[in-house]
Amino acid sequence: MQRITSFATCRDLAGLAAALFSKTVQPWKRTSRSASYAPTHQQSTKLPFGQSVRGLRRPRIAVPPFAGHVHRLYGTAGEERGSKNPVITVVGIPDPITWIRCKCDILIIELLFELGLGSKEFENGVKQAVVHASQMMSSRQFAQLKRVASNETVQYVKKKCASLSEEQRQALAVSLEDIIFLLPEEVSVLQDDNGRKVCLITMRLWFLSILEGPDDHEATKIFRVAPNGDGSSPQKKIVTAVYEFRQELRTGMPPEWEITNIWHWHWTLTE
């Protein structure tokens, strides 16, 4: 596989870095680069990521939260569960080097392929895909998960879910109201020997969970949740998940994304 885009620049964008790419889905690591692309012949999956962006424009890229910023989540889901939405304070920022690298990568990819990776539509599509996939894992509906994820990914998360307790597995489910923030962690375009191009983008997100257990230290470095005042509802915490998405770039075809890797903080509870 030849890497078409990476954090490198050269004359006419023609000499960007090359790299080999693994075909095996591996457990996610915080410092690892994406390594889970594998060609699949199953029916292509259509996720609600919006349409391709036409015309050159500067994509919208989420800005890391500012330390000290305080905000409250709003929504009806929390009220239906009988719990109040917590106050969340930003106490740190994600890795700025990673953010800058991804911003440059997305700008280059937009110039070359116009995928709309920095658009609000793509961000909403990522959230919807995460909500759907996490709920399928939580309810053990792995056959439904195959509609949005590769076979290798489904087998991997099925094995991971089997090692969780009933409470831990049910806590995998993420709602839209629980998602605090998400950022691209890596983005690249690969080309194989046959000239087929594939876009891969890794998204890291932080969301609220009521699962009891140790804190997610990666999340607590950035966000802090205010404790419940009345103690009548479970104390929520912020945890991390990482999802990788893949799209084959085909001229004249609508965007069709597939999940090719999933990592939830909950996996660490069984390690």
Coordinates of C-alpha atoms in Angstrom, one line a residue:
M1 CA 0.0 0.0 0.0
Q2 CA 1.3 3.4 -0.9
R3 CA 0.4 6.2 1.5
I4 CA -0.9 9.1 -0.6
T5 CA -1.3 11.6 2.2
S6 CA 0.6 12.0 5.4
F7 CA 2.2 14.7 7.5
A8 CA 4.6 15.6 4.8
T9 CA 4.7 18.2 1.9
C10 CA 6.6 18.3 -1.3
R11 CA 6.4 19.8 -4.8
D12 CA 2.9 19.4 -6.4
L13 CA 1.9 16.9 -3.6
A14 CA 3.4 14.2 -5.7
G15 CA 6.1 12.8 -3.4
L16 CA 4.2 12.2 -0.2
A17 CA 5.4 9.5 2.1
A18 CA 4.9 5.8 1.5
A19 CA 4.2 3.1 4.1
L20 CA 3.3 -0.5 4.4
F21 CA -0.1 -1.2 5.9
S22 CA -1.1 -4.2 8.1
K23 CA -4.2 -6.2 7.2
T24 CA -4.9 -7.5 10.7
V25 CA -7.2 -5.7 13.2
Q26 CA -5.2 -5.2 16.4
P27 CA -6.2 -4.0 19.9
W28 CA -6.1 -0.3 19.9
K29 CA -3.2 1.5 21.4
R30 CA -3.0 5.2 22.3
T31 CA 0.3 5.8 20.5
S32 CA -0.2 3.5 17.5
R33 CA -0.9 4.5 14.0
S34 CA -3.9 3.0 12.1
A35 CA -3.2 -0.6 11.2
S36 CA -6.4 -2.4 10.4
Y37 CA -7.2 -2.0 6.7
A38 CA -8.2 -5.2 5.0
P39 CA -10.0 -5.5 1.7
T40 CA -13.5 -6.8 2.0
H41 CA -15.9 -8.2 -0.6
Q42 CA -19.0 -8.0 1.5
Q43 CA -21.8 -5.7 0.6
S44 CA -20.8 -2.1 0.9
T45 CA -22.1 -0.2 3.9
K46 CA -23.8 3.2 3.6
L47 CA -23.5 5.4 6.7
P48 CA -25.2 8.8 7.1
F49 CA -22.1 10.8 6.5
G50 CA -23.6 13.3 4.1
Q51 CA -22.6 13.9 0.5
S52 CA -19.2 14.7 -1.0
V53 CA -18.3 18.3 -0.8
R54 CA -18.3 20.0 -4.2
G55 CA -15.9 22.8 -4.9
L56 CA -12.8 23.8 -2.9
R57 CA -13.4 25.2 0.5
R58 CA -11.8 25.3 3.9
P59 CA -13.2 22.4 5.9
R60 CA -14.6 23.0 9.4
I61 CA -12.2 21.4 11.9
A62 CA -13.1 21.1 15.6
V63 CA -10.9 23.3 17.8
P64 CA -9.6 21.6 21.0
P65 CA -11.4 22.7 24.1
F66 CA -9.9 25.5 26.2
A67 CA -8.7 24.7 29.7
G68 CA -11.0 26.2 32.3
H69 CA -14.1 26.2 30.1
V70 CA -17.2 25.0 31.8
H71 CA -20.3 23.8 30.1
R72 CA -23.4 21.7 30.8
L73 CA -25.0 19.1 28.6
Y74 CA -28.6 19.4 27.6
G75 CA -31.0 16.8 26.3
T76 CA -34.1 14.8 27.2
A77 CA -32.3 11.4 27.5
G78 CA -30.8 12.3 30.9
E79 CA -34.2 13.4 32.2
E80 CA -35.8 10.2 31.1
R81 CA -33.2 8.2 33.0
G82 CA -34.0 10.3 36.1
S83 CA -30.6 11.9 36.3
K84 CA -29.4 15.5 35.9
N85 CA -27.0 16.4 33.2
P86 CA -23.6 17.1 34.9
V87 CA -21.5 20.2 34.7
I88 CA -18.2 19.4 32.9
T89 CA -15.0 21.5 33.3
V90 CA -12.2 21.4 30.7
V91 CA -8.9 21.0 32.6
G92 CA -6.6 20.2 29.7
I93 CA -6.3 19.9 25.9
P94 CA -5.7 16.9 23.6
D95 CA -2.3 16.5 22.1
P96 CA -1.7 19.7 20.1
I97 CA 0.8 18.1 17.8
T98 CA -1.7 15.4 16.7
W99 CA -4.3 18.0 16.2
I100 CA -2.1 20.2 14.0
R101 CA -0.9 17.1 12.0
C102 CA -4.5 16.0 11.3
K103 CA -5.6 19.5 10.4
C104 CA -2.8 19.7 7.7
D105 CA -3.7 16.2 6.5
I106 CA -7.4 17.0 6.2
L107 CA -6.7 20.2 4.3
I108 CA -4.5 18.3 1.8
I109 CA -7.1 15.5 1.4
E110 CA -9.8 18.2 0.8
L111 CA -7.8 19.7 -1.9
L112 CA -7.2 16.4 -3.6
F113 CA -10.5 14.4 -3.0
E114 CA -13.1 16.8 -1.6
L115 CA -14.4 14.3 1.0
G116 CA -15.8 16.8 3.5
L117 CA -13.9 15.3 6.4
G118 CA -14.0 18.6 8.3
S119 CA -17.7 19.2 7.7
K120 CA -20.5 19.2 10.3
E121 CA -22.2 16.5 8.3
F122 CA -19.3 14.2 8.6
E123 CA -19.0 14.8 12.4
N124 CA -22.7 14.0 12.8
G125 CA -22.3 10.9 10.8
V126 CA -19.4 9.7 13.0
K127 CA -21.6 10.3 16.1
Q128 CA -24.5 8.3 14.6
A129 CA -22.2 5.5 13.6
V130 CA -20.7 5.3 17.1
V131 CA -24.1 5.3 18.7
H132 CA -25.4 2.5 16.4
A133 CA -22.3 0.4 16.7
S134 CA -22.0 0.8 20.5
Q135 CA -25.7 -0.1 21.0
M136 CA -25.3 -3.2 18.8
M137 CA -22.3 -4.3 20.9
S138 CA -24.2 -3.6 24.1
S139 CA -27.1 -5.8 23.1
R140 CA -25.0 -8.5 21.4
Q141 CA -26.5 -7.9 18.0
F142 CA -23.4 -8.7 16.1
A143 CA -25.2 -9.6 12.9
Q144 CA -26.5 -6.0 12.8
L145 CA -23.1 -4.7 13.5
K146 CA -21.9 -6.4 10.3
R147 CA -23.9 -3.8 8.4
V148 CA -21.6 -1.0 9.4
A149 CA -18.3 -2.8 10.3
S150 CA -15.9 -5.1 8.6
N151 CA -16.0 -8.8 9.4
E152 CA -12.6 -8.6 11.2
T153 CA -13.8 -5.8 13.4
V154 CA -17.0 -7.7 14.3
Q155 CA -15.0 -10.7 15.3
Y156 CA -12.7 -8.6 17.4
V157 CA -15.4 -6.8 19.4
K158 CA -17.3 -10.0 19.8
K159 CA -14.4 -11.5 21.5
K160 CA -13.9 -8.4 23.7
C161 CA -17.6 -8.3 24.7
A162 CA -17.4 -11.9 25.7
S163 CA -14.8 -11.0 28.4
L164 CA -17.0 -8.3 29.9
S165 CA -19.5 -8.7 32.7
E166 CA -23.2 -8.0 31.9
E167 CA -23.0 -4.6 33.5
Q168 CA -19.8 -3.7 31.7
R169 CA -21.2 -4.8 28.3
Q170 CA -24.4 -2.9 28.7
A171 CA -22.4 0.2 29.6
L172 CA -20.9 0.1 26.1
A173 CA -24.0 1.8 24.7
V174 CA -23.4 5.5 23.8
S175 CA -26.2 8.0 23.2
L176 CA -25.9 11.2 21.3
E177 CA -26.4 13.2 24.5
D178 CA -23.5 11.5 26.2
I179 CA -20.9 12.4 23.6
I180 CA -18.8 15.3 24.9
F181 CA -16.2 15.9 22.2
L182 CA -14.5 14.2 19.3
L183 CA -11.4 14.9 17.3
P184 CA -9.7 13.2 14.3
E185 CA -6.5 11.4 15.5
E186 CA -5.2 10.3 12.2
V187 CA -6.2 10.5 8.6
S188 CA -4.6 9.2 5.4
V189 CA -5.2 8.0 1.9
L190 CA -3.7 4.7 0.7
Q191 CA -3.2 3.3 -2.8
D192 CA -2.6 -0.3 -3.6
D193 CA -0.7 -1.8 -6.6
N194 CA -3.9 -1.8 -8.6
G195 CA -4.4 1.9 -8.2
R196 CA -7.3 1.6 -5.8
K197 CA -7.4 4.4 -3.3
V198 CA -8.8 4.1 0.2
C199 CA -9.3 6.9 2.8
L200 CA -8.8 6.0 6.5
I201 CA -9.7 8.3 9.4
T202 CA -9.4 7.6 13.1
M203 CA -11.7 9.5 15.4
R204 CA -11.2 9.7 19.2
L205 CA -14.2 10.7 21.3
W206 CA -15.0 11.3 24.9
F207 CA -18.4 10.4 26.4
L208 CA -20.3 10.1 29.7
S209 CA -20.7 6.7 31.3
I210 CA -22.2 5.5 34.6
L211 CA -20.1 2.3 34.7
E212 CA -18.4 1.9 38.1
G213 CA -14.7 1.2 38.2
P214 CA -11.4 3.1 37.9
D215 CA -11.2 6.4 36.1
D216 CA -10.1 6.7 32.5
H217 CA -6.9 8.8 33.2
E218 CA -6.6 9.8 29.5
A219 CA -10.1 11.4 29.8
T220 CA -9.6 13.0 33.2
K221 CA -6.5 14.8 31.9
I222 CA -8.9 16.8 29.7
F223 CA -12.4 16.8 31.3
R224 CA -13.7 16.8 34.9
V225 CA -17.3 16.0 35.8
A226 CA -18.8 17.7 38.8
P227 CA -20.0 15.3 41.5
N228 CA -23.7 14.7 42.1
G229 CA -25.0 17.1 44.7
D230 CA -28.0 15.0 45.9
G231 CA -26.5 11.5 45.4
S232 CA -29.8 10.3 44.1
S233 CA -28.4 9.3 40.6
P234 CA -25.3 7.4 39.6
Q235 CA -22.2 9.4 39.3
K236 CA -21.1 9.8 35.7
K237 CA -17.6 9.8 34.5
I238 CA -16.0 10.6 31.1
V239 CA -14.3 7.8 29.2
T240 CA -12.7 7.4 25.8
A241 CA -13.4 5.4 22.6
V242 CA -11.6 5.3 19.3
Y243 CA -13.2 4.4 16.0
E244 CA -11.5 4.0 12.6
F245 CA -13.5 4.5 9.4
R246 CA -12.7 3.4 5.8
Q247 CA -14.0 4.6 2.5
E248 CA -12.9 3.4 -1.0
L249 CA -12.5 6.4 -3.2
R250 CA -14.4 5.7 -6.4
T251 CA -15.2 8.4 -9.0
G252 CA -18.9 9.3 -9.3
M253 CA -19.9 7.1 -6.3
P254 CA -21.5 8.5 -3.1
P255 CA -19.5 8.2 0.1
E256 CA -19.8 4.8 1.8
W257 CA -18.0 4.4 5.1
E258 CA -17.2 1.2 7.0
I259 CA -15.9 0.9 10.6
T260 CA -12.6 -1.0 10.5
N261 CA -11.5 -0.7 14.1
I262 CA -13.2 -0.1 17.5
W263 CA -11.6 0.5 20.9
H264 CA -13.5 1.3 24.1
W265 CA -12.1 2.2 27.4
H266 CA -14.2 -0.6 28.8
W267 CA -11.8 -3.1 27.2
T268 CA -9.2 -2.2 29.8
L269 CA -11.4 -3.4 32.7
T270 CA -10.6 -7.0 31.7
E271 CA -6.9 -6.6 31.1

